[in-house]
PDB file of C-alpha atoms and ligand atoms in Angstrom:
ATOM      1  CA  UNK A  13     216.846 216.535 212.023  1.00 66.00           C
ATOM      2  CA  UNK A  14     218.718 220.130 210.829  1.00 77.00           C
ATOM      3  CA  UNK A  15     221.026 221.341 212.477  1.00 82.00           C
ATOM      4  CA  UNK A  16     222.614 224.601 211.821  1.00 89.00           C
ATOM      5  CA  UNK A  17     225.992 226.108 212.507  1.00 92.00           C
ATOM      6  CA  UNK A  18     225.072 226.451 216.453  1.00 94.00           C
ATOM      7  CA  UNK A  19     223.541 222.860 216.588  1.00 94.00           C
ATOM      8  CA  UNK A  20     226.381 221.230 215.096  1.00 94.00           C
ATOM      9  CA  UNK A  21     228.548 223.169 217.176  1.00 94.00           C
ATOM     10  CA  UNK A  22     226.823 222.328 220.685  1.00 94.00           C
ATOM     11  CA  UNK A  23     226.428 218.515 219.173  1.00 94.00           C
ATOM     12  CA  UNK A  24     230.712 218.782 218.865  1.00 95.00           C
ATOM     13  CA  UNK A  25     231.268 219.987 222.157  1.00 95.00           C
ATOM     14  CA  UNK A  26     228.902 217.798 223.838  1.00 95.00           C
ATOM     15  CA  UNK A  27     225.845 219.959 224.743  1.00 96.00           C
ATOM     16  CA  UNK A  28     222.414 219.190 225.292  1.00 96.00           C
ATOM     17  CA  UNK A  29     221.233 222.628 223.215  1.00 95.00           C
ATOM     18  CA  UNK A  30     222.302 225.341 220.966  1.00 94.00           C
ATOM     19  CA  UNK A  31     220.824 227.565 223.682  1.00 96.00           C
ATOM     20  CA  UNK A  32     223.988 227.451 225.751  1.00 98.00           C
ATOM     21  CA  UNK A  33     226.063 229.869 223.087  1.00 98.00           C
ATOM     22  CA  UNK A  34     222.910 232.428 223.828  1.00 98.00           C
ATOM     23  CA  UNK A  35     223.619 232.534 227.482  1.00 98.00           C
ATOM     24  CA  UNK A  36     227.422 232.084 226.639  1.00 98.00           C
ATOM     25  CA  UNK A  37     227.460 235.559 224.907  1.00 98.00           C
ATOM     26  CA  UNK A  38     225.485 237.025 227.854  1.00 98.00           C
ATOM     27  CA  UNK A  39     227.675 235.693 230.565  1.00 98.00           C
ATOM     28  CA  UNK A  40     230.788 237.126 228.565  1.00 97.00           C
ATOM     29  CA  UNK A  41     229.340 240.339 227.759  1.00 97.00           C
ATOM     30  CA  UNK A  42     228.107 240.763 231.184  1.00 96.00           C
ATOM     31  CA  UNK A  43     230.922 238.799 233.446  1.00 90.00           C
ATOM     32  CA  UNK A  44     228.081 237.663 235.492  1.00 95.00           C
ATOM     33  CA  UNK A  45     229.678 234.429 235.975  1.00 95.00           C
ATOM     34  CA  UNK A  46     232.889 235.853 238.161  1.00 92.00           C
ATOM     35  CA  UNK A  47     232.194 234.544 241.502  1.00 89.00           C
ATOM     36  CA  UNK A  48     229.765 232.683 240.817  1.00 93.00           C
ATOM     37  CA  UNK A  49     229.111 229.710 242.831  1.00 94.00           C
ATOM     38  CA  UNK A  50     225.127 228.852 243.457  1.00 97.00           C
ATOM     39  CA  UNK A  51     223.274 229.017 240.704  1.00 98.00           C
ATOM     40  CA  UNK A  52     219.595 227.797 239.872  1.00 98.00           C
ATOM     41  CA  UNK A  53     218.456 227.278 236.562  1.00 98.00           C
ATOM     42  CA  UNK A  54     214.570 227.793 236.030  1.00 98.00           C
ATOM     43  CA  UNK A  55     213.446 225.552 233.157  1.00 97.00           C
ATOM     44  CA  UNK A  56     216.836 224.043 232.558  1.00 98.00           C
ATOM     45  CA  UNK A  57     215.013 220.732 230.504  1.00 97.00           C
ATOM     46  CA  UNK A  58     217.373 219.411 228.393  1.00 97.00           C
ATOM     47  CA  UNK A  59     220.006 220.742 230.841  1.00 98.00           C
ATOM     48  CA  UNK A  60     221.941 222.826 228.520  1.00 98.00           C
ATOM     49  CA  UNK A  61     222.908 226.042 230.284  1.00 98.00           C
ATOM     50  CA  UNK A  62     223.036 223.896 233.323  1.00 98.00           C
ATOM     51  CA  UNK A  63     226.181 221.498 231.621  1.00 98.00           C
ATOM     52  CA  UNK A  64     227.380 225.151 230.050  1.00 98.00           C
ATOM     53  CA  UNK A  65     227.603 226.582 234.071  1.00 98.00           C
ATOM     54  CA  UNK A  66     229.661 223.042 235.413  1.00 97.00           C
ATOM     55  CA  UNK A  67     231.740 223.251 232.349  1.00 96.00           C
ATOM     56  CA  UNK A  68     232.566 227.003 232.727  1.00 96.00           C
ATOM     57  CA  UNK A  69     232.889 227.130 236.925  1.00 96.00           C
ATOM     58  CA  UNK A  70     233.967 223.410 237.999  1.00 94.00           C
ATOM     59  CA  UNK A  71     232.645 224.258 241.862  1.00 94.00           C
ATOM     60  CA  UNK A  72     229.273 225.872 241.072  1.00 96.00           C
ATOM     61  CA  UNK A  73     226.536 224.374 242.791  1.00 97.00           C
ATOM     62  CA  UNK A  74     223.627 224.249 240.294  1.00 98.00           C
ATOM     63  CA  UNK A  75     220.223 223.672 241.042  1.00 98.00           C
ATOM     64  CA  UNK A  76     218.027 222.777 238.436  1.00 98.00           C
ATOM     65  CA  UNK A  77     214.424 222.885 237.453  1.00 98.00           C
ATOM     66  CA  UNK A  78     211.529 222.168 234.800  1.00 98.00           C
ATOM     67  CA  UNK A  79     208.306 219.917 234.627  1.00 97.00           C
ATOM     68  CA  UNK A  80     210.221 217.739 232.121  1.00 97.00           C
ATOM     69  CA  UNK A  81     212.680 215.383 233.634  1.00 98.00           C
ATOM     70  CA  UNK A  82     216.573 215.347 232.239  1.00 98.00           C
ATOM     71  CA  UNK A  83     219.130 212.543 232.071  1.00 98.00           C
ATOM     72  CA  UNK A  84     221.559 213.730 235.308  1.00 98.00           C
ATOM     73  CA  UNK A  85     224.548 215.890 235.086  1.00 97.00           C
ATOM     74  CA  UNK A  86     227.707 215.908 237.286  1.00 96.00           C
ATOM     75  CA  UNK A  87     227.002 218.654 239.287  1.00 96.00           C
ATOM     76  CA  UNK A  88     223.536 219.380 238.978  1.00 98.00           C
ATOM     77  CA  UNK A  89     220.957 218.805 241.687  1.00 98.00           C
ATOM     78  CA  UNK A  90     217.763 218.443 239.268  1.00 98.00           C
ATOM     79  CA  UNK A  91     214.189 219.174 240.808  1.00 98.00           C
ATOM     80  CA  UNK A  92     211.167 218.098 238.569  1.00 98.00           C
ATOM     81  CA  UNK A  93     208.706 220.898 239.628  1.00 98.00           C
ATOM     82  CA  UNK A  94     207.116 223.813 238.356  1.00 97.00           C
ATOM     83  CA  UNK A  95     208.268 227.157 238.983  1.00 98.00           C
ATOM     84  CA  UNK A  96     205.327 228.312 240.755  1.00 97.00           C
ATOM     85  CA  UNK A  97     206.052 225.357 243.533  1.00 97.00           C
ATOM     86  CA  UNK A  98     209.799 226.290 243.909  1.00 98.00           C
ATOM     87  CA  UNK A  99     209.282 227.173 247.698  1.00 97.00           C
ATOM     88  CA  UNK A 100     208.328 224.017 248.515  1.00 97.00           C
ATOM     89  CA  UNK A 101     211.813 222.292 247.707  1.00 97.00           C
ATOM     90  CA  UNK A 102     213.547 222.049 251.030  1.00 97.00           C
ATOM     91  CA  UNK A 103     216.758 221.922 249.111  1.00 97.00           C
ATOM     92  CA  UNK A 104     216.307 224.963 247.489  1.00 98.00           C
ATOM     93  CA  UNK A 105     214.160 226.818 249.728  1.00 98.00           C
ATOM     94  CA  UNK A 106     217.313 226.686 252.519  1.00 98.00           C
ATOM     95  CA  UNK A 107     219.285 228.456 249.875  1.00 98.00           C
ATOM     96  CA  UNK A 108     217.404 231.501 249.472  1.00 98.00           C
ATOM     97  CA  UNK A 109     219.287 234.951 249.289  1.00 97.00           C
ATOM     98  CA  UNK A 110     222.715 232.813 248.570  1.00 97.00           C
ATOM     99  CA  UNK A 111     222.064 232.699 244.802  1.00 98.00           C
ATOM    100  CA  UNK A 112     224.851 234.163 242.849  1.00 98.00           C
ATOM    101  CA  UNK A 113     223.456 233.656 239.346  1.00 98.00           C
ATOM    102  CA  UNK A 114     219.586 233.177 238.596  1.00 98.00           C
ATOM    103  CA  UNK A 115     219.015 231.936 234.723  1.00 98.00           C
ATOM    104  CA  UNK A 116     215.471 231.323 233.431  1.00 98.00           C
ATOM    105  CA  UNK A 117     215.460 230.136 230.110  1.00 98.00           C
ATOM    106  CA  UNK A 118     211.264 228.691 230.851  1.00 95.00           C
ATOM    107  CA  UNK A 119     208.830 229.278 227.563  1.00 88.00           C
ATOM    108  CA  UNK A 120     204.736 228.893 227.946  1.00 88.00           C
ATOM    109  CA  UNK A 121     203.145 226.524 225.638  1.00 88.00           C
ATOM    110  CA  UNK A 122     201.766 229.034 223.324  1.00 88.00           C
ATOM    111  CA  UNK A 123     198.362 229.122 221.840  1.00 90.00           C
ATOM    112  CA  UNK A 124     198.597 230.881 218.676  1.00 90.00           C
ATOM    113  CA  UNK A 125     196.290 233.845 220.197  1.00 92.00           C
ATOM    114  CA  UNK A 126     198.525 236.409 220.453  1.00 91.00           C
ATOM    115  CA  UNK A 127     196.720 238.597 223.021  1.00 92.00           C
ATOM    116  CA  UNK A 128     196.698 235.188 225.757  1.00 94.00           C
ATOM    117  CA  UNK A 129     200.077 234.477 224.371  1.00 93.00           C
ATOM    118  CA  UNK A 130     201.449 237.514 225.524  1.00 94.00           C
ATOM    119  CA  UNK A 131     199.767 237.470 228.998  1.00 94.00           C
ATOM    120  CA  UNK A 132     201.060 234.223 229.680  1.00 94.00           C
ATOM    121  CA  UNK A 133     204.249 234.835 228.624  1.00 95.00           C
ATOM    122  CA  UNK A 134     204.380 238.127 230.972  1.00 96.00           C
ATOM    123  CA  UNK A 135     202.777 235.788 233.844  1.00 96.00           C
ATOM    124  CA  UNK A 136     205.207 233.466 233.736  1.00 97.00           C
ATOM    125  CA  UNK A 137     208.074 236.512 233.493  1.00 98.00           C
ATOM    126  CA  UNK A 138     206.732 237.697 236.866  1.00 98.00           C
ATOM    127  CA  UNK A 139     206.764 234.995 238.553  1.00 98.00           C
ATOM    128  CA  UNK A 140     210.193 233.940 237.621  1.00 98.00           C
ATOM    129  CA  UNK A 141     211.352 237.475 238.451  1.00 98.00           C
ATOM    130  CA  UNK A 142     209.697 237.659 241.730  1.00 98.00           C
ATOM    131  CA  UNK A 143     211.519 233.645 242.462  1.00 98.00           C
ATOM    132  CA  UNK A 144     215.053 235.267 241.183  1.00 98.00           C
ATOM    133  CA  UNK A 145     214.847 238.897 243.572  1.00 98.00           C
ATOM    134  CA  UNK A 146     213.777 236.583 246.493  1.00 98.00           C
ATOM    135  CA  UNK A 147     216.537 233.828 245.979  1.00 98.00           C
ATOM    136  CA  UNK A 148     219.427 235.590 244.797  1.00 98.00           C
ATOM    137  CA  UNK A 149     222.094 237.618 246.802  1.00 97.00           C
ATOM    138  CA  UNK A 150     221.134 241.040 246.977  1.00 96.00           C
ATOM    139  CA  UNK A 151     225.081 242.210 247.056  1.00 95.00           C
ATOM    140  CA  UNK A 152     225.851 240.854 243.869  1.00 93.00           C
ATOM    141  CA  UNK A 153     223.177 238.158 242.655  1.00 97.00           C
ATOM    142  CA  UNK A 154     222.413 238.422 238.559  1.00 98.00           C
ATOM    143  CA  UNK A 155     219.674 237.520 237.102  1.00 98.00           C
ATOM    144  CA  UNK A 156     219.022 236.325 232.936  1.00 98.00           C
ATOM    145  CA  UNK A 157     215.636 235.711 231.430  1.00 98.00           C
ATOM    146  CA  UNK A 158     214.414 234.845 228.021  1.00 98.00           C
ATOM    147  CA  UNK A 159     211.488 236.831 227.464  1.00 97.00           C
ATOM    148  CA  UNK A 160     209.822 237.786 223.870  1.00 95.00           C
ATOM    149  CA  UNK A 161     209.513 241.269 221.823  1.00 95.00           C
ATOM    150  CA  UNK A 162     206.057 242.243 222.428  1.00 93.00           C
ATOM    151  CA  UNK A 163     203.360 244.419 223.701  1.00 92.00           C
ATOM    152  CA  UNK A 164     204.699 243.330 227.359  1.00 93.00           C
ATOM    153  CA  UNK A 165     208.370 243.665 227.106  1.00 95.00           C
ATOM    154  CA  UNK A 166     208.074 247.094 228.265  1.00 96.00           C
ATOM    155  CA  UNK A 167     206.011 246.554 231.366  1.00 97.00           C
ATOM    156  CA  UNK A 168     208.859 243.914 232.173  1.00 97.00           C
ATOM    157  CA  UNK A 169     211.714 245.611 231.259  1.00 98.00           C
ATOM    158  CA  UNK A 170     210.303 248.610 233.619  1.00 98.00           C
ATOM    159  CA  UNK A 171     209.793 246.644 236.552  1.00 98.00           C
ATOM    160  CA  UNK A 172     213.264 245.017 236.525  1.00 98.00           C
ATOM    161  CA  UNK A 173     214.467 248.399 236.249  1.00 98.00           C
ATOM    162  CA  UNK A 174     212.986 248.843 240.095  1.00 98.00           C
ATOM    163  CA  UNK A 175     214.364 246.345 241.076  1.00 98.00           C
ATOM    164  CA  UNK A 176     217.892 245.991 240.039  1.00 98.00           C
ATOM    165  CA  UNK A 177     220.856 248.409 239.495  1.00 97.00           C
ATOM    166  CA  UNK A 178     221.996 247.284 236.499  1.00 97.00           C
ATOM    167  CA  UNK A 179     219.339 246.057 233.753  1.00 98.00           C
ATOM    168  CA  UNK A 180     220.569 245.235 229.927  1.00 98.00           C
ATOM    169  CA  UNK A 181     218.778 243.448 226.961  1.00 98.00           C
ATOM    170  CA  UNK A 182     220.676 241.246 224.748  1.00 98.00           C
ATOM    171  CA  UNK A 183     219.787 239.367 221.346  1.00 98.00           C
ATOM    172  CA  UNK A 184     222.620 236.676 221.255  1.00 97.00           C
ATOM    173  CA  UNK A 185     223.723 235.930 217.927  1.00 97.00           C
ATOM    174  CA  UNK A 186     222.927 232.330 218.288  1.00 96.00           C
ATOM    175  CA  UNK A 187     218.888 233.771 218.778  1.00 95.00           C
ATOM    176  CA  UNK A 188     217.484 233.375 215.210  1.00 94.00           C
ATOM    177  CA  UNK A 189     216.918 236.435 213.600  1.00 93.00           C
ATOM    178  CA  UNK A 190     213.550 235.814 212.930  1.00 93.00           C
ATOM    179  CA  UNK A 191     212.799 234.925 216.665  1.00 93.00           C
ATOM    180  CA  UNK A 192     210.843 237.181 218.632  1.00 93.00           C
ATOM    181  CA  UNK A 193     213.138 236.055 221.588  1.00 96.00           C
ATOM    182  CA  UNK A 194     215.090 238.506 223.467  1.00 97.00           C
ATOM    183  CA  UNK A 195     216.904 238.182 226.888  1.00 98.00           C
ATOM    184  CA  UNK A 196     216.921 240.535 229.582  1.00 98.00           C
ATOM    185  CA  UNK A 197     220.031 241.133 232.335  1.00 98.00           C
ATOM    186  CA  UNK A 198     219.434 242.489 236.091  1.00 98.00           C
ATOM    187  CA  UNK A 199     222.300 242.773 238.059  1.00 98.00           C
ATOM    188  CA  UNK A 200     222.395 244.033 242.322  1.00 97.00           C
ATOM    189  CA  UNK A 201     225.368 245.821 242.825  1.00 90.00           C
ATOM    190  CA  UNK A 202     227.405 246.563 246.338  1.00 77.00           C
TER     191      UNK A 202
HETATM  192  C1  LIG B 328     213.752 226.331 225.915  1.00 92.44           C
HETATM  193  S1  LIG B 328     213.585 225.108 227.130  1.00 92.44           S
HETATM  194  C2  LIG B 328     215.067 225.300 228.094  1.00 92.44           C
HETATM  195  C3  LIG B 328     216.355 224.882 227.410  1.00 92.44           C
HETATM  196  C4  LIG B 328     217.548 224.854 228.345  1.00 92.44           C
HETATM  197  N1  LIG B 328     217.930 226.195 228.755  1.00 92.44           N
HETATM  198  C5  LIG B 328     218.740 224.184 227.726  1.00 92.44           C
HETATM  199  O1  LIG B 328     219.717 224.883 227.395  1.00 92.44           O
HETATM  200  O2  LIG B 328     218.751 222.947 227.603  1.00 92.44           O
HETATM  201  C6  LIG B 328     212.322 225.749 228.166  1.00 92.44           C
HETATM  202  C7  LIG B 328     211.883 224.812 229.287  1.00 92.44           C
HETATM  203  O3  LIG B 328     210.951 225.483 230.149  1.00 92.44           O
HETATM  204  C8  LIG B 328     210.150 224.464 230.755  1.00 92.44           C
HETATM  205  N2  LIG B 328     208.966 225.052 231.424  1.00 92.44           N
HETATM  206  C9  LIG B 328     207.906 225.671 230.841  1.00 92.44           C
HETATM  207  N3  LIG B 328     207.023 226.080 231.789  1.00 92.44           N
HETATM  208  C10 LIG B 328     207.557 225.725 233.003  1.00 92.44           C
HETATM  209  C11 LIG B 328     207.139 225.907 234.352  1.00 92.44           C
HETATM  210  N4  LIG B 328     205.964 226.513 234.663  1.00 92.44           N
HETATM  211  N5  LIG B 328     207.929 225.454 235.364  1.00 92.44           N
HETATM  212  C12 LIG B 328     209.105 224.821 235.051  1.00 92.44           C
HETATM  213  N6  LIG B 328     209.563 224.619 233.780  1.00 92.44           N
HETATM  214  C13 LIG B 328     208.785 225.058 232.768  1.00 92.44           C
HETATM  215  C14 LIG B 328     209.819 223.551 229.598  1.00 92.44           C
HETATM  216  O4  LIG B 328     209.447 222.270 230.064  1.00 92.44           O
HETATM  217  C15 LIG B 328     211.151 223.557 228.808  1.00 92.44           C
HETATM  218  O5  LIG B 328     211.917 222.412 229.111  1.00 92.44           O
END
């Protein structure tokens, strides 16, 4: 397999993805990890940006979750379930409004059709942004999401805008240029 400049560099340093240098430039554009201690990371399979949180804040208390199973991580409490079933983890469910940092790094299968692409893309957006208001800290919870330039981004980018005080979009250097992929920052502030 290829890797490029950002693969070999995650491969050195003993991550599971290139994606954590993405979140990486977020988190220290942003500062959205000071204080941070729980943190749940939607679609976290192959546990990247969930290693990248335990390396950066040694007593974070991740929560982790995709359909696709990882190899455990000091750390990380790791729930194989879909995002749409998230209330029904006891563990989890206990926790909600104490969630410093919400991540959701979650991609659709995609079809090819770019008209039910983009729908399901925005469907699963929604969902993950209505999970992240009701489980994070409405003082001073944060919230990142990989989301994709298109037709939709606007309707998105809108409704975070409703909902949190601060709202930024950021294409991380380690996004390939000729990626449609684009993340999007909501913060709560006191
Ligand atoms: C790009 S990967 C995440 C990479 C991860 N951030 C890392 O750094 O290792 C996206 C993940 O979203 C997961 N996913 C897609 N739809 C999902 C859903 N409905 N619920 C939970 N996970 C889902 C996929 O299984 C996939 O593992």
């Amino acid at each position: 397999m290829h890797l490029d400049n950002w693969g070999l560099k995650a491969k050195k340093l003993g991550y599971r993805s290139r994606a954590v240098f993405k979140l990486e430039e977020i988190v220290e554009k942003t500062k959205a990890l000071k204080g941070c201690k729980n943190v749940l990371d939607i679609g976290a399979a192959p546990g990247g940006w969930s290693q990248f949180i335990r390396h950066r804040i040694k007593e974070a208390n991740v929560y982790a979750l995709d359909i696709l199973d990882i190899d455990p991580i000091d750390g990380v409490k790791f729930h194989k379930i879909r995002i749409e079933d998230i209330d029904s983890t006891k563990e989890i469910f206990e926790l909600k409004g104490t969630f410093h940092l919400v991540i959701s790094d979650l991609a659709p299968n995609l079809t090819g059709i770019s008209v039910i692409d983009e729908s399901n893309i925005y469907e699963l957006n929604d969902i993950t942004l209505n999970v992240a208001v009701e489980y994070l800290d409405k003082s001073k919870g944060v919230f990142i999401i990989k989301t994709f330039q298109n037709s939709m981004l606007k309707k998105l980018k809108t409704k975070m805008k409703g909902l949190f005080d601060d709202v930024q979009i950021f294409k991380p250097a380690a996004s390939k240029k000729q990626s449609a992929e684009i993340y999007l920052y909501g913060a709560f502030k006191e």
